[in-house]
Amino acid sequence: MGRPRPRRLLRASFAIFSLAAIAAGGPAALGQPGGKPADPKAAPAAPAASPSAGETLRHAARGRFLVGAAVSSWGLNDPKVAGLVASQFDSLTAENEFKPASLSRQPGQYRFEAADRFVEFARAHDMKLVGHNLCWHSQAPAWLFRGQDNKPLPRDQALKNLKDHIDAVAGHFKGKVIGWDVVNEAISDAKDEYLRKTPALRAIGDDYIAKAFEFAHAADPGAELYYNDYSNENPVKREKTVRLVRELKAKGVRIDAVGMQCHFVLSDADAIDKLDQSIAAYAAEGVKVAITELDVDVLPRRGRVADIGALEKGGDNPYKEGLPPAVAEAQARFYARLFEVVLKRPGVVNRVTFWGVHDGASWLNGFPVRGRTNHPLLWDRQLKPKPAFGAVLDVLARP
Ligand code: XIL
């Protein structure tokens, strides 16, 4: 690799945080393994220790796909995290702030302040913003699909609420997001059940998914539309996802990509092969694939799924004091294999978004067991790049 690219100037409302941190020797160094700020007065630099010194993910991807991060408002408020996000990634997802429950508690009442900060941050740092999500059974207000008695609303009322919600939200962000996770996690984990019995399905029927896509397209015709789910690398869910894509296409409904969350577990030896096969299966249906919520859990797990209802009671917490180097290396190899698969089909996987930036803020410290110390991402708790970061850059640097 050549010399580090000059850092992009940080602009707009977050510049104030970012520039203060740069002055403090913070994020200016964050793109560099080891996190050492460059000293302009230093003697001529020694040859780079690694081919990836100074390289960033967004640059290393060379336009082949977007590299994204999901961040919380709290993360954006931290100047060091904000600097890291702006320098390393060219796509942004709000970890919670676009979800129905974050935007609306009462029918017709919307608060967009927290979400709008993501719009501003993405604009200021030349990042593509992804909307997550318009329709989900979790983190959604009851008023959408249930009455005061908690029973499903009549179909017409529930359809109207779904349309009003999508009009309000996709309308507000029209032209500001590149696309929407229109429906999240609608496919059942049960082997013999096609769709999850969500409040939307109980009130509207199976076609709530197609309706949500139609409403989203009408509200923002320029936005890409995604169906997003976890565990859809696994063959059973893969088949159901293919069925859903075919049904939507048969109805003439626009769907651009399948979102594969890819909340992986390091001990799942087959995960990458299954991912490879699923990408091929979705591509054969004529849709793109986005990896939307990537992380690699290093802690022991009972269940495999990333269903946020599936909290486990107890669990070992073996890496409280830090990640042993051998585990960090195994995780690096896991990530490297994943990016090899991504690069195998140019033009099919058009985005890889990590669900978080550094280990300290990952949702996996609280899921599926609360209060553990997980290490699933590319940067550690001190915002130092882990072996996985270098491993990903090495794969991306191959000709
Ligand atoms: C998670 C967030 O990371 C947490 O902060 C929140 O408490 C629960 O939701 N699948 C999804 C994401 O689609 O929205 C979830 O995000 C993780 C699982």
GROMACS .gro file of C-alpha atoms and ligand atoms in nm:
model
  417
    1MET     CA    1   0.000   0.000   0.000
    2GLY     CA    2   0.113   0.353  -0.064
    3ARG     CA    3   0.103   0.652   0.164
    4PRO     CA    4  -0.200   0.711   0.383
    5ARG     CA    5  -0.466   0.916   0.208
    6PRO     CA    6  -0.504   1.266   0.343
    7ARG     CA    7  -0.791   1.269   0.585
    8ARG     CA    8  -1.112   1.413   0.464
    9LEU     CA    9  -1.198   1.744   0.627
   10LEU     CA   10  -1.461   1.700   0.892
   11ARG     CA   11  -1.747   1.939   0.844
   12ALA     CA   12  -2.076   2.064   0.986
   13SER     CA   13  -2.215   2.005   1.329
   14PHE     CA   14  -1.996   1.715   1.426
   15ALA     CA   15  -1.680   1.889   1.311
   16ILE     CA   16  -1.659   2.066   1.640
   17PHE     CA   17  -1.631   1.738   1.829
   18SER     CA   18  -1.410   1.581   1.572
   19LEU     CA   19  -1.166   1.869   1.540
   20ALA     CA   20  -1.135   1.903   1.916
   21ALA     CA   21  -1.044   1.538   1.934
   22ILE     CA   22  -0.794   1.567   1.652
   23ALA     CA   23  -0.629   1.852   1.840
   24ALA     CA   24  -0.609   1.613   2.133
   25GLY     CA   25  -0.435   1.355   1.912
   26GLY     CA   26  -0.753   1.149   1.891
   27PRO     CA   27  -0.928   1.044   1.575
   28ALA     CA   28  -0.654   1.166   1.343
   29ALA     CA   29  -0.478   0.852   1.453
   30LEU     CA   30  -0.776   0.627   1.454
   31GLY     CA   31  -0.742   0.506   1.101
   32GLN     CA   32  -0.398   0.374   1.175
   33PRO     CA   33  -0.326   0.041   1.336
   34GLY     CA   34  -0.170   0.113   1.670
   35GLY     CA   35  -0.351   0.446   1.686
   36LYS     CA   36  -0.032   0.658   1.692
   37PRO     CA   37  -0.073   1.010   1.559
   38ALA     CA   38   0.172   1.108   1.287
   39ASP     CA   39   0.435   1.353   1.410
   40PRO     CA   40   0.512   1.602   1.134
   41LYS     CA   41   0.855   1.680   1.286
   42ALA     CA   42   0.961   1.319   1.308
   43ALA     CA   43   1.251   1.180   1.104
   44PRO     CA   44   1.162   1.027   0.765
   45ALA     CA   45   0.916   0.749   0.823
   46ALA     CA   46   1.043   0.395   0.842
   47PRO     CA   47   0.887   0.156   0.590
   48ALA     CA   48   0.533   0.069   0.691
   49ALA     CA   49   0.522  -0.223   0.930
   50SER     CA   50   0.223  -0.368   0.755
   51PRO     CA   51   0.084  -0.324   0.406
   52SER     CA   52  -0.225  -0.177   0.569
   53ALA     CA   53  -0.064   0.099   0.773
   54GLY     CA   54  -0.278   0.411   0.752
   55GLU     CA   55  -0.532   0.243   0.525
   56THR     CA   56  -0.905   0.274   0.588
   57LEU     CA   57  -1.188   0.033   0.515
   58ARG     CA   58  -1.377   0.277   0.293
   59HIS     CA   59  -1.069   0.342   0.082
   60ALA     CA   60  -0.962  -0.022   0.070
   61ALA     CA   61  -1.304  -0.127  -0.060
   62ARG     CA   62  -1.221   0.070  -0.378
   63GLY     CA   63  -1.581   0.125  -0.474
   64ARG     CA   64  -1.655  -0.246  -0.495
   65PHE     CA   65  -1.909  -0.217  -0.211
   66LEU     CA   66  -2.003   0.024   0.066
   67VAL     CA   67  -1.855  -0.036   0.409
   68GLY     CA   68  -2.098   0.065   0.679
   69ALA     CA   69  -2.126   0.100   1.052
   70ALA     CA   70  -2.428   0.107   1.277
   71VAL     CA   71  -2.391   0.359   1.556
   72SER     CA   72  -2.608   0.490   1.836
   73SER     CA   73  -2.667   0.858   1.913
   74TRP     CA   74  -2.441   0.802   2.210
   75GLY     CA   75  -2.168   0.681   1.975
   76LEU     CA   76  -2.202   0.986   1.751
   77ASN     CA   77  -2.166   1.212   2.055
   78ASP     CA   78  -1.827   1.063   2.137
   79PRO     CA   79  -1.573   1.257   1.932
   80LYS     CA   80  -1.333   0.966   1.905
   81VAL     CA   81  -1.599   0.728   1.785
   82ALA     CA   82  -1.738   0.991   1.547
   83GLY     CA   83  -1.392   1.047   1.403
   84LEU     CA   84  -1.340   0.676   1.354
   85VAL     CA   85  -1.678   0.634   1.186
   86ALA     CA   86  -1.619   0.926   0.950
   87SER     CA   87  -1.273   0.813   0.848
   88GLN     CA   88  -1.332   0.439   0.810
   89PHE     CA   89  -1.686   0.399   0.674
   90ASP     CA   90  -1.884   0.530   0.379
   91SER     CA   91  -2.225   0.409   0.492
   92LEU     CA   92  -2.413   0.474   0.815
   93THR     CA   93  -2.706   0.305   0.990
   94ALA     CA   94  -2.869   0.427   1.310
   95GLU     CA   95  -2.864   0.147   1.563
   96ASN     CA   96  -3.206   0.238   1.705
   97GLU     CA   97  -3.306   0.589   1.607
   98PHE     CA   98  -3.504   0.509   1.289
   99LYS     CA   99  -3.703   0.225   1.442
  100PRO     CA  100  -4.078   0.276   1.475
  101ALA     CA  101  -4.068   0.293   1.856
  102SER     CA  102  -3.794   0.556   1.849
  103LEU     CA  103  -3.988   0.780   1.613
  104SER     CA  104  -4.347   0.751   1.730
  105ARG     CA  105  -4.519   0.671   2.058
  106GLN     CA  106  -4.866   0.794   1.966
  107PRO     CA  107  -5.050   0.775   1.634
  108GLY     CA  108  -4.957   1.067   1.416
  109GLN     CA  109  -4.690   1.198   1.655
  110TYR     CA  110  -4.332   1.185   1.533
  111ARG     CA  111  -4.002   1.306   1.674
  112PHE     CA  112  -3.722   1.309   1.420
  113GLU     CA  113  -3.451   1.505   1.609
  114ALA     CA  114  -3.232   1.208   1.701
  115ALA     CA  115  -3.264   1.050   1.356
  116ASP     CA  116  -3.200   1.380   1.178
  117ARG     CA  117  -2.857   1.401   1.340
  118PHE     CA  118  -2.764   1.089   1.145
  119VAL     CA  119  -2.877   1.257   0.824
  120GLU     CA  120  -2.654   1.553   0.906
  121PHE     CA  121  -2.356   1.335   1.002
  122ALA     CA  122  -2.385   1.126   0.686
  123ARG     CA  123  -2.408   1.438   0.471
  124ALA     CA  124  -2.112   1.603   0.644
  125HIS     CA  125  -1.888   1.300   0.596
  126ASP     CA  126  -2.001   1.185   0.255
  127MET     CA  127  -2.162   0.865   0.380
  128LYS     CA  128  -2.465   0.680   0.240
  129LEU     CA  129  -2.739   0.657   0.502
  130VAL     CA  130  -2.951   0.342   0.535
  131GLY     CA  131  -3.294   0.347   0.699
  132HIS     CA  132  -3.348   0.073   0.957
  133ASN     CA  133  -3.642  -0.005   0.968
  134LEU     CA  134  -4.003   0.059   0.867
  135CYS     CA  135  -4.181  -0.252   0.993
  136TRP     CA  136  -4.067  -0.490   1.267
  137HIS     CA  137  -4.237  -0.685   1.545
  138SER     CA  138  -3.983  -0.551   1.797
  139GLN     CA  139  -3.917  -0.192   1.902
  140ALA     CA  140  -4.247  -0.082   1.749
  141PRO     CA  141  -4.536   0.103   1.915
  142ALA     CA  142  -4.847  -0.100   1.996
  143TRP     CA  143  -5.076   0.151   1.822
  144LEU     CA  144  -4.965   0.035   1.476
  145PHE     CA  145  -5.136  -0.303   1.478
  146ARG     CA  146  -5.310  -0.352   1.815
  147GLY     CA  147  -5.609  -0.198   1.985
  148GLN     CA  148  -5.646  -0.082   2.345
  149ASP     CA  149  -5.742  -0.438   2.435
  150ASN     CA  150  -5.410  -0.556   2.288
  151LYS     CA  151  -5.599  -0.755   2.022
  152PRO     CA  152  -5.515  -0.722   1.651
  153LEU     CA  153  -5.678  -0.421   1.486
  154PRO     CA  154  -5.919  -0.477   1.195
  155ARG     CA  155  -5.725  -0.519   0.868
  156ASP     CA  156  -5.831  -0.187   0.720
  157GLN     CA  157  -5.727   0.010   1.026
  158ALA     CA  158  -5.393  -0.173   1.055
  159LEU     CA  159  -5.322  -0.119   0.684
  160LYS     CA  160  -5.399   0.249   0.721
  161ASN     CA  161  -5.166   0.275   1.021
  162LEU     CA  162  -4.888   0.096   0.832
  163LYS     CA  163  -4.932   0.330   0.536
  164ASP     CA  164  -4.949   0.641   0.754
  165HIS     CA  165  -4.633   0.535   0.939
  166ILE     CA  166  -4.441   0.463   0.620
  167ASP     CA  167  -4.565   0.784   0.457
  168ALA     CA  168  -4.453   0.985   0.760
  169VAL     CA  169  -4.113   0.821   0.798
  170ALA     CA  170  -4.007   0.739   0.442
  171GLY     CA  171  -4.155   1.075   0.341
  172HIS     CA  172  -3.948   1.259   0.600
  173PHE     CA  173  -3.625   1.091   0.488
  174LYS     CA  174  -3.704   1.105   0.116
  175GLY     CA  175  -3.387   1.166  -0.079
  176LYS     CA  176  -3.177   1.141   0.238
  177VAL     CA  177  -3.146   0.764   0.265
  178ILE     CA  178  -3.025   0.534  -0.009
  179GLY     CA  179  -3.264   0.262   0.098
  180TRP     CA  180  -3.483   0.107   0.364
  181ASP     CA  181  -3.498  -0.216   0.554
  182VAL     CA  182  -3.868  -0.215   0.474
  183VAL     CA  183  -3.956  -0.525   0.673
  184ASN     CA  184  -3.729  -0.674   0.935
  185GLU     CA  185  -3.729  -1.035   1.059
  186ALA     CA  186  -4.065  -1.147   0.920
  187ILE     CA  187  -3.967  -1.507   0.847
  188SER     CA  188  -4.028  -1.768   1.112
  189ASP     CA  189  -3.748  -1.964   1.278
  190ALA     CA  190  -3.981  -2.262   1.312
  191LYS     CA  191  -3.906  -2.526   1.051
  192ASP     CA  192  -4.263  -2.575   0.935
  193GLU     CA  193  -4.384  -2.218   0.958
  194TYR     CA  194  -4.326  -1.970   0.676
  195LEU     CA  195  -4.392  -1.631   0.832
  196ARG     CA  196  -4.356  -1.519   1.192
  197LYS     CA  197  -4.687  -1.447   1.362
  198THR     CA  198  -4.616  -1.079   1.415
  199PRO     CA  199  -4.871  -0.817   1.525
  200ALA     CA  200  -4.875  -0.692   1.163
  201LEU     CA  201  -4.948  -1.039   1.025
  202ARG     CA  202  -5.221  -1.105   1.279
  203ALA     CA  203  -5.397  -0.779   1.195
  204ILE     CA  204  -5.339  -0.760   0.819
  205GLY     CA  205  -5.253  -1.108   0.693
  206ASP     CA  206  -4.949  -1.243   0.503
  207ASP     CA  207  -4.966  -0.963   0.248
  208TYR     CA  208  -4.856  -0.700   0.501
  209ILE     CA  209  -4.505  -0.750   0.368
  210ALA     CA  210  -4.597  -0.672   0.008
  211LYS     CA  211  -4.805  -0.377   0.126
  212ALA     CA  212  -4.516  -0.236   0.328
  213PHE     CA  213  -4.292  -0.253   0.020
  214GLU     CA  214  -4.558  -0.085  -0.195
  215PHE     CA  215  -4.611   0.193   0.058
  216ALA     CA  216  -4.236   0.247   0.090
  217HIS     CA  217  -4.192   0.269  -0.286
  218ALA     CA  218  -4.477   0.517  -0.316
  219ALA     CA  219  -4.339   0.732  -0.033
  220ASP     CA  220  -3.983   0.744  -0.171
  221PRO     CA  221  -3.961   0.609  -0.527
  222GLY     CA  222  -3.586   0.672  -0.536
  223ALA     CA  223  -3.505   0.456  -0.234
  224GLU     CA  224  -3.385   0.100  -0.259
  225LEU     CA  225  -3.599  -0.149  -0.072
  226TYR     CA  226  -3.460  -0.437   0.133
  227TYR     CA  227  -3.596  -0.736   0.318
  228ASN     CA  228  -3.370  -0.783   0.622
  229ASP     CA  229  -3.335  -1.086   0.853
  230TYR     CA  230  -3.099  -1.286   1.073
  231SER     CA  231  -2.988  -1.647   1.018
  232ASN     CA  232  -3.081  -1.629   0.651
  233GLU     CA  233  -2.750  -1.793   0.567
  234ASN     CA  234  -2.905  -2.113   0.702
  235PRO     CA  235  -3.071  -2.339   0.441
  236VAL     CA  236  -3.418  -2.348   0.599
  237LYS     CA  237  -3.450  -1.972   0.624
  238ARG     CA  238  -3.279  -1.935   0.286
  239GLU     CA  239  -3.557  -2.135   0.117
  240LYS     CA  240  -3.826  -1.924   0.280
  241THR     CA  241  -3.644  -1.605   0.185
  242VAL     CA  242  -3.624  -1.718  -0.177
  243ARG     CA  243  -3.997  -1.791  -0.162
  244LEU     CA  244  -4.066  -1.442  -0.028
  245VAL     CA  245  -3.854  -1.274  -0.297
  246ARG     CA  246  -4.034  -1.474  -0.567
  247GLU     CA  247  -4.376  -1.387  -0.426
  248LEU     CA  248  -4.294  -1.017  -0.413
  249LYS     CA  249  -4.155  -1.020  -0.766
  250ALA     CA  250  -4.456  -1.217  -0.894
  251LYS     CA  251  -4.679  -0.940  -0.760
  252GLY     CA  252  -4.465  -0.679  -0.933
  253VAL     CA  253  -4.341  -0.541  -0.600
  254ARG     CA  254  -4.001  -0.371  -0.601
  255ILE     CA  255  -3.737  -0.542  -0.390
  256ASP     CA  256  -3.372  -0.453  -0.447
  257ALA     CA  257  -3.182  -0.662  -0.198
  258VAL     CA  258  -3.194  -0.921   0.073
  259GLY     CA  259  -3.032  -0.792   0.388
  260MET     CA  260  -2.834  -1.060   0.566
  261GLN     CA  261  -2.774  -0.948   0.923
  262CYS     CA  262  -2.481  -1.189   0.975
  263HIS     CA  263  -2.472  -1.187   1.352
  264PHE     CA  264  -2.220  -1.467   1.351
  265VAL     CA  265  -2.079  -1.681   1.629
  266LEU     CA  266  -1.708  -1.758   1.605
  267SER     CA  267  -1.759  -2.124   1.690
  268ASP     CA  268  -1.996  -2.177   1.394
  269ALA     CA  269  -1.751  -2.343   1.158
  270ASP     CA  270  -1.999  -2.367   0.867
  271ALA     CA  271  -2.124  -2.010   0.878
  272ILE     CA  272  -1.911  -1.875   0.594
  273ASP     CA  273  -1.988  -2.162   0.358
  274LYS     CA  274  -2.359  -2.118   0.428
  275LEU     CA  275  -2.326  -1.745   0.367
  276ASP     CA  276  -2.159  -1.815   0.034
  277GLN     CA  277  -2.440  -2.050  -0.071
  278SER     CA  278  -2.711  -1.807   0.037
  279ILE     CA  279  -2.554  -1.516  -0.152
  280ALA     CA  280  -2.557  -1.736  -0.463
  281ALA     CA  281  -2.920  -1.834  -0.404
  282TYR     CA  282  -3.036  -1.473  -0.361
  283ALA     CA  283  -2.833  -1.351  -0.657
  284ALA     CA  284  -3.003  -1.619  -0.869
  285GLU     CA  285  -3.337  -1.454  -0.785
  286GLY     CA  286  -3.214  -1.129  -0.936
  287VAL     CA  287  -3.168  -0.933  -0.614
  288LYS     CA  288  -2.856  -0.787  -0.457
  289VAL     CA  289  -2.730  -0.885  -0.115
  290ALA     CA  290  -2.632  -0.649   0.163
  291ILE     CA  291  -2.458  -0.769   0.477
  292THR     CA  292  -2.635  -0.545   0.721
  293GLU     CA  293  -2.546  -0.617   1.085
  294LEU     CA  294  -2.213  -0.795   1.086
  295ASP     CA  295  -2.045  -0.898   1.410
  296VAL     CA  296  -1.863  -1.211   1.531
  297ASP     CA  297  -1.959  -1.312   1.885
  298VAL     CA  298  -1.670  -1.482   2.066
  299LEU     CA  299  -1.862  -1.592   2.377
  300PRO     CA  300  -2.027  -1.928   2.440
  301ARG     CA  301  -2.386  -1.944   2.312
  302ARG     CA  302  -2.666  -2.189   2.362
  303GLY     CA  303  -2.893  -2.081   2.080
  304ARG     CA  304  -2.765  -1.962   1.745
  305VAL     CA  305  -3.027  -1.714   1.640
  306ALA     CA  306  -3.012  -1.337   1.683
  307ASP     CA  307  -3.377  -1.307   1.782
  308ILE     CA  308  -3.369  -1.028   2.036
  309GLY     CA  309  -3.651  -1.198   2.224
  310ALA     CA  310  -3.425  -1.496   2.284
  311LEU     CA  311  -3.244  -1.383   2.599
  312GLU     CA  312  -3.053  -1.663   2.767
  313LYS     CA  313  -3.054  -1.681   3.146
  314GLY     CA  314  -2.694  -1.735   3.238
  315GLY     CA  315  -2.371  -1.777   3.053
  316ASP     CA  316  -1.997  -1.793   3.091
  317ASN     CA  317  -1.804  -1.471   3.065
  318PRO     CA  318  -1.451  -1.594   2.997
  319TYR     CA  319  -1.291  -1.282   2.842
  320LYS     CA  320  -1.364  -1.017   3.102
  321GLU     CA  321  -0.997  -0.922   3.120
  322GLY     CA  322  -0.940  -0.917   2.747
  323LEU     CA  323  -0.950  -1.131   2.436
  324PRO     CA  324  -0.672  -1.394   2.428
  325PRO     CA  325  -0.450  -1.348   2.121
  326ALA     CA  326  -0.538  -1.693   1.984
  327VAL     CA  327  -0.909  -1.608   1.989
  328ALA     CA  328  -0.843  -1.268   1.832
  329GLU     CA  329  -0.650  -1.445   1.554
  330ALA     CA  330  -0.931  -1.696   1.500
  331GLN     CA  331  -1.175  -1.407   1.476
  332ALA     CA  332  -0.945  -1.234   1.226
  333ARG     CA  333  -0.946  -1.547   1.007
  334PHE     CA  334  -1.326  -1.563   1.030
  335TYR     CA  335  -1.361  -1.203   0.911
  336ALA     CA  336  -1.102  -1.256   0.638
  337ARG     CA  337  -1.295  -1.555   0.500
  338LEU     CA  338  -1.615  -1.355   0.504
  339PHE     CA  339  -1.463  -1.076   0.296
  340GLU     CA  340  -1.319  -1.330   0.054
  341VAL     CA  341  -1.675  -1.452  -0.003
  342VAL     CA  342  -1.801  -1.094  -0.045
  343LEU     CA  343  -1.538  -1.026  -0.312
  344LYS     CA  344  -1.609  -1.350  -0.496
  345ARG     CA  345  -1.918  -1.208  -0.663
  346PRO     CA  346  -1.851  -0.854  -0.773
  347GLY     CA  347  -2.166  -0.647  -0.796
  348VAL     CA  348  -2.378  -0.885  -0.591
  349VAL     CA  349  -2.285  -0.788  -0.236
  350ASN     CA  350  -2.310  -0.412  -0.252
  351ARG     CA  351  -2.267  -0.324   0.117
  352VAL     CA  352  -2.113  -0.469   0.430
  353THR     CA  353  -2.231  -0.294   0.748
  354PHE     CA  354  -2.085  -0.376   1.089
  355TRP     CA  355  -2.328  -0.363   1.380
  356GLY     CA  356  -2.116  -0.128   1.583
  357VAL     CA  357  -1.763   0.001   1.565
  358HIS     CA  358  -1.582  -0.098   1.884
  359ASP     CA  359  -1.629  -0.383   2.128
  360GLY     CA  360  -1.722  -0.160   2.421
  361ALA     CA  361  -2.046  -0.041   2.261
  362SER     CA  362  -2.161  -0.365   2.097
  363TRP     CA  363  -2.515  -0.484   2.166
  364LEU     CA  364  -2.358  -0.830   2.219
  365ASN     CA  365  -2.236  -0.720   2.563
  366GLY     CA  366  -2.603  -0.744   2.657
  367PHE     CA  367  -2.734  -1.015   2.422
  368PRO     CA  368  -2.824  -1.297   2.451
  369VAL     CA  369  -2.699  -1.276   2.810
  370ARG     CA  370  -2.692  -0.945   2.992
  371GLY     CA  371  -2.373  -0.801   3.138
  372ARG     CA  372  -2.099  -0.997   2.964
  373THR     CA  373  -1.780  -0.871   2.804
  374ASN     CA  374  -1.792  -0.948   2.434
  375HIS     CA  375  -1.536  -0.869   2.164
  376PRO     CA  376  -1.721  -0.898   1.831
  377LEU     CA  377  -1.595  -0.603   1.623
  378LEU     CA  378  -1.281  -0.469   1.452
  379TRP     CA  379  -1.178  -0.218   1.722
  380ASP     CA  380  -1.129  -0.293   2.091
  381ARG     CA  381  -1.256  -0.097   2.390
  382GLN     CA  382  -0.964   0.146   2.367
  383LEU     CA  383  -1.049   0.200   1.997
  384LYS     CA  384  -0.735   0.019   1.893
  385PRO     CA  385  -0.766  -0.191   1.577
  386LYS     CA  386  -0.774  -0.563   1.645
  387PRO     CA  387  -0.611  -0.833   1.432
  388ALA     CA  388  -0.942  -0.863   1.246
  389PHE     CA  389  -0.905  -0.508   1.115
  390GLY     CA  390  -0.570  -0.583   0.954
  391ALA     CA  391  -0.698  -0.915   0.823
  392VAL     CA  392  -0.991  -0.746   0.648
  393LEU     CA  393  -0.764  -0.480   0.498
  394ASP     CA  394  -0.527  -0.749   0.374
  395VAL     CA  395  -0.810  -0.925   0.192
  396LEU     CA  396  -0.932  -0.597   0.043
  397ALA     CA  397  -0.580  -0.509  -0.074
  398ARG     CA  398  -0.549  -0.819  -0.293
  399PRO     CA  399  -0.552  -0.741  -0.662
  400XIL     C1  400  -3.041  -0.396   1.854
  400XIL     C2  401  -2.962  -0.275   1.901
  400XIL     O1  402  -2.827  -0.292   1.867
  400XIL     C3  403  -2.978  -0.258   2.050
  400XIL     O2  404  -2.919  -0.134   2.092
  400XIL     C4  405  -3.126  -0.260   2.089
  400XIL     O3  406  -3.137  -0.259   2.229
  400XIL     C5  407  -3.194  -0.383   2.034
  400XIL     O4  408  -3.175  -0.390   1.895
  400XIL     N1  409  -3.148  -0.725   1.478
  400XIL     C6  410  -3.179  -0.597   1.435
  400XIL     C7  411  -3.128  -0.480   1.509
  400XIL     O5  412  -3.238  -0.583   1.327
  400XIL     O6  413  -3.216  -0.370   1.502
  400XIL     C8  414  -3.098  -0.513   1.652
  400XIL     O7  415  -3.038  -0.400   1.713
  400XIL     C9  416  -3.009  -0.636   1.662
  400XIL    C10  417  -3.078  -0.756   1.600
   0.00000   0.00000   0.00000
